[in-house]
JSON list of C-alpha atoms in Angstrom, two decimals:
[
{"chain": "A", "resi": 1, "resn": "MET", "atom": "CA", "xyz": [1.03, 3.92, 2.10]},
{"chain": "A", "resi": 2, "resn": "PRO", "atom": "CA", "xyz": [1.57, 0.46, 3.31]},
{"chain": "A", "resi": 3, "resn": "VAL", "atom": "CA", "xyz": [-1.22, -1.68, 4.83]},
{"chain": "A", "resi": 4, "resn": "LYS", "atom": "CA", "xyz": [-0.58, -2.28, 8.37]},
{"chain": "A", "resi": 5, "resn": "LYS", "atom": "CA", "xyz": [-3.97, -3.41, 9.71]},
{"chain": "A", "resi": 6, "resn": "ILE", "atom": "CA", "xyz": [-6.97, -5.18, 8.07]},
{"chain": "A", "resi": 7, "resn": "THR", "atom": "CA", "xyz": [-10.35, -5.47, 9.83]},
{"chain": "A", "resi": 8, "resn": "CYS", "atom": "CA", "xyz": [-12.80, -8.06, 8.71]},
{"chain": "A", "resi": 9, "resn": "THR", "atom": "CA", "xyz": [-16.21, -7.12, 9.56]},
{"chain": "A", "resi": 10, "resn": "CYS", "atom": "CA", "xyz": [-19.81, -8.41, 9.56]},
{"chain": "A", "resi": 11, "resn": "GLY", "atom": "CA", "xyz": [-23.13, -7.49, 11.21]},
{"chain": "A", "resi": 12, "resn": "GLN", "atom": "CA", "xyz": [-22.41, -9.22, 14.57]},
{"chain": "A", "resi": 13, "resn": "GLY", "atom": "CA", "xyz": [-18.68, -9.49, 14.48]},
{"chain": "A", "resi": 14, "resn": "LEU", "atom": "CA", "xyz": [-18.67, -13.19, 15.26]},
{"chain": "A", "resi": 15, "resn": "GLY", "atom": "CA", "xyz": [-18.74, -16.15, 12.92]},
{"chain": "A", "resi": 16, "resn": "SER", "atom": "CA", "xyz": [-18.56, -14.85, 9.43]},
{"chain": "A", "resi": 17, "resn": "SER", "atom": "CA", "xyz": [-15.88, -12.15, 10.13]},
{"chain": "A", "resi": 18, "resn": "PHE", "atom": "CA", "xyz": [-13.82, -14.50, 12.13]},
{"chain": "A", "resi": 19, "resn": "LEU", "atom": "CA", "xyz": [-13.89, -16.98, 9.17]},
{"chain": "A", "resi": 20, "resn": "VAL", "atom": "CA", "xyz": [-12.80, -14.12, 6.84]},
{"chain": "A", "resi": 21, "resn": "GLU", "atom": "CA", "xyz": [-10.12, -13.14, 9.20]},
{"chain": "A", "resi": 22, "resn": "MET", "atom": "CA", "xyz": [-8.65, -16.68, 9.21]},
{"chain": "A", "resi": 23, "resn": "ASN", "atom": "CA", "xyz": [-8.85, -16.57, 5.45]},
{"chain": "A", "resi": 24, "resn": "VAL", "atom": "CA", "xyz": [-7.17, -13.24, 5.12]},
{"chain": "A", "resi": 25, "resn": "LYS", "atom": "CA", "xyz": [-4.31, -14.64, 7.28]},
{"chain": "A", "resi": 26, "resn": "LYS", "atom": "CA", "xyz": [-3.93, -17.68, 5.00]},
{"chain": "A", "resi": 27, "resn": "VAL", "atom": "CA", "xyz": [-3.74, -15.39, 1.95]},
{"chain": "A", "resi": 28, "resn": "LEU", "atom": "CA", "xyz": [-1.27, -13.09, 3.64]},
{"chain": "A", "resi": 29, "resn": "LYS", "atom": "CA", "xyz": [0.92, -15.98, 4.58]},
{"chain": "A", "resi": 30, "resn": "LYS", "atom": "CA", "xyz": [0.80, -17.36, 1.09]},
{"chain": "A", "resi": 31, "resn": "LEU", "atom": "CA", "xyz": [1.95, -13.85, -0.08]},
{"chain": "A", "resi": 32, "resn": "GLY", "atom": "CA", "xyz": [4.78, -13.58, 2.44]},
{"chain": "A", "resi": 33, "resn": "LEU", "atom": "CA", "xyz": [3.03, -10.69, 4.22]},
{"chain": "A", "resi": 34, "resn": "ASP", "atom": "CA", "xyz": [3.03, -11.97, 7.84]},
{"chain": "A", "resi": 35, "resn": "ASN", "atom": "CA", "xyz": [3.70, -8.41, 9.30]},
{"chain": "A", "resi": 36, "resn": "ILE", "atom": "CA", "xyz": [0.02, -7.10, 8.72]},
{"chain": "A", "resi": 37, "resn": "GLU", "atom": "CA", "xyz": [-2.31, -7.13, 11.74]},
{"chain": "A", "resi": 38, "resn": "VAL", "atom": "CA", "xyz": [-5.67, -8.80, 11.01]},
{"chain": "A", "resi": 39, "resn": "ASP", "atom": "CA", "xyz": [-8.81, -8.72, 13.25]},
{"chain": "A", "resi": 40, "resn": "HIS", "atom": "CA", "xyz": [-12.55, -8.99, 13.12]},
{"chain": "A", "resi": 41, "resn": "GLN", "atom": "CA", "xyz": [-15.35, -6.79, 14.51]},
{"chain": "A", "resi": 42, "resn": "PRO", "atom": "CA", "xyz": [-19.06, -5.90, 14.03]},
{"chain": "A", "resi": 43, "resn": "THR", "atom": "CA", "xyz": [-19.64, -3.12, 11.68]},
{"chain": "A", "resi": 44, "resn": "SER", "atom": "CA", "xyz": [-21.07, -1.01, 14.55]},
{"chain": "A", "resi": 45, "resn": "ASP", "atom": "CA", "xyz": [-17.68, -1.06, 16.33]},
{"chain": "A", "resi": 46, "resn": "ILE", "atom": "CA", "xyz": [-15.41, 0.01, 13.56]},
{"chain": "A", "resi": 47, "resn": "SER", "atom": "CA", "xyz": [-14.53, 3.68, 12.74]},
{"chain": "A", "resi": 48, "resn": "LYS", "atom": "CA", "xyz": [-12.68, 5.83, 10.13]},
{"chain": "A", "resi": 49, "resn": "GLY", "atom": "CA", "xyz": [-9.00, 5.13, 10.46]},
{"chain": "A", "resi": 50, "resn": "SER", "atom": "CA", "xyz": [-9.29, 2.14, 12.82]},
{"chain": "A", "resi": 51, "resn": "ALA", "atom": "CA", "xyz": [-7.80, -0.03, 10.00]},
{"chain": "A", "resi": 52, "resn": "ASP", "atom": "CA", "xyz": [-6.10, 0.49, 6.59]},
{"chain": "A", "resi": 53, "resn": "LEU", "atom": "CA", "xyz": [-8.47, -1.81, 4.91]},
{"chain": "A", "resi": 54, "resn": "TYR", "atom": "CA", "xyz": [-11.89, -3.37, 5.68]},
{"chain": "A", "resi": 55, "resn": "VAL", "atom": "CA", "xyz": [-12.93, -6.68, 4.21]},
{"chain": "A", "resi": 56, "resn": "ILE", "atom": "CA", "xyz": [-16.70, -7.15, 4.09]},
{"chain": "A", "resi": 57, "resn": "ALA", "atom": "CA", "xyz": [-19.48, -9.03, 2.36]},
{"chain": "A", "resi": 58, "resn": "ALA", "atom": "CA", "xyz": [-21.20, -7.19, -0.42]},
{"chain": "A", "resi": 59, "resn": "ASP", "atom": "CA", "xyz": [-24.59, -6.95, 1.43]},
{"chain": "A", "resi": 60, "resn": "LEU", "atom": "CA", "xyz": [-22.92, -4.81, 4.10]},
{"chain": "A", "resi": 61, "resn": "TYR", "atom": "CA", "xyz": [-20.70, -2.61, 1.93]},
{"chain": "A", "resi": 62, "resn": "ASP", "atom": "CA", "xyz": [-22.81, 0.46, 2.40]},
{"chain": "A", "resi": 63, "resn": "SER", "atom": "CA", "xyz": [-22.18, 0.46, 6.19]},
{"chain": "A", "resi": 64, "resn": "VAL", "atom": "CA", "xyz": [-18.37, 0.79, 5.84]},
{"chain": "A", "resi": 65, "resn": "ASN", "atom": "CA", "xyz": [-17.73, 2.34, 2.41]},
{"chain": "A", "resi": 66, "resn": "GLN", "atom": "CA", "xyz": [-17.33, 5.79, 3.95]},
{"chain": "A", "resi": 67, "resn": "LEU", "atom": "CA", "xyz": [-14.72, 4.49, 6.46]},
{"chain": "A", "resi": 68, "resn": "GLY", "atom": "CA", "xyz": [-11.93, 3.83, 3.90]},
{"chain": "A", "resi": 69, "resn": "ASP", "atom": "CA", "xyz": [-10.35, 1.18, 1.63]},
{"chain": "A", "resi": 70, "resn": "THR", "atom": "CA", "xyz": [-12.45, -1.85, 1.26]},
{"chain": "A", "resi": 71, "resn": "VAL", "atom": "CA", "xyz": [-12.34, -5.29, -0.26]},
{"chain": "A", "resi": 72, "resn": "VAL", "atom": "CA", "xyz": [-15.95, -6.40, -0.92]},
{"chain": "A", "resi": 73, "resn": "LEU", "atom": "CA", "xyz": [-16.59, -10.14, -1.16]},
{"chain": "A", "resi": 74, "resn": "THR", "atom": "CA", "xyz": [-19.58, -11.63, -3.07]},
{"chain": "A", "resi": 75, "resn": "ASN", "atom": "CA", "xyz": [-18.90, -14.85, -1.30]},
{"chain": "A", "resi": 76, "resn": "ILE", "atom": "CA", "xyz": [-17.25, -14.73, 2.01]},
{"chain": "A", "resi": 77, "resn": "VAL", "atom": "CA", "xyz": [-16.38, -18.41, 2.28]},
{"chain": "A", "resi": 78, "resn": "SER", "atom": "CA", "xyz": [-14.61, -18.25, -1.32]},
{"chain": "A", "resi": 79, "resn": "LEU", "atom": "CA", "xyz": [-10.86, -18.38, -0.61]},
{"chain": "A", "resi": 80, "resn": "PRO", "atom": "CA", "xyz": [-10.18, -17.79, -4.38]},
{"chain": "A", "resi": 81, "resn": "GLU", "atom": "CA", "xyz": [-12.20, -14.76, -4.53]},
{"chain": "A", "resi": 82, "resn": "LEU", "atom": "CA", "xyz": [-10.66, -13.35, -1.49]},
{"chain": "A", "resi": 83, "resn": "GLU", "atom": "CA", "xyz": [-7.06, -14.11, -2.71]},
{"chain": "A", "resi": 84, "resn": "GLU", "atom": "CA", "xyz": [-7.90, -12.56, -6.02]},
{"chain": "A", "resi": 85, "resn": "LYS", "atom": "CA", "xyz": [-9.27, -9.34, -4.61]},
{"chain": "A", "resi": 86, "resn": "LEU", "atom": "CA", "xyz": [-6.73, -9.03, -1.74]},
{"chain": "A", "resi": 87, "resn": "THR", "atom": "CA", "xyz": [-3.86, -9.69, -4.08]},
{"chain": "A", "resi": 88, "resn": "ALA", "atom": "CA", "xyz": [-5.04, -7.03, -6.68]},
{"chain": "A", "resi": 89, "resn": "TYR", "atom": "CA", "xyz": [-5.60, -4.53, -3.84]},
{"chain": "A", "resi": 90, "resn": "LEU", "atom": "CA", "xyz": [-2.02, -5.15, -2.37]},
{"chain": "A", "resi": 91, "resn": "ASN", "atom": "CA", "xyz": [-0.56, -4.88, -5.83]},
{"chain": "A", "resi": 92, "resn": "GLU", "atom": "CA", "xyz": [-2.24, -1.58, -6.27]},
{"chain": "A", "resi": 93, "resn": "LYS", "atom": "CA", "xyz": [-0.61, -0.33, -2.98]},
{"chain": "A", "resi": 94, "resn": "GLY", "atom": "CA", "xyz": [2.82, -1.53, -4.19]},
{"chain": "A", "resi": 95, "resn": "MET", "atom": "CA", "xyz": [3.09, -4.19, -1.61]},
{"chain": "A", "resi": 96, "resn": "LEU", "atom": "CA", "xyz": [3.78, -7.17, -3.83]}
]
């Protein structure tokens, strides 16, 4: 199943998830996947099925792991870590 929507999430849905959203968009553009919707929200506002993939910091993983596929970041400001993990996930889904 192709990924159509990625939600980046954090505790408040403000600064850190917005930063991750911008970085996800950079990685997707680099990979030539501009057709995937990307947004950011607080963990309290997301629900199962609201996205195909959730990108989240490791310390908040327990709050979304039951909602679906996740990319868990140890360092949310690390573009190389995000690129590595997102690329691996998209490869696994057959999108690259």
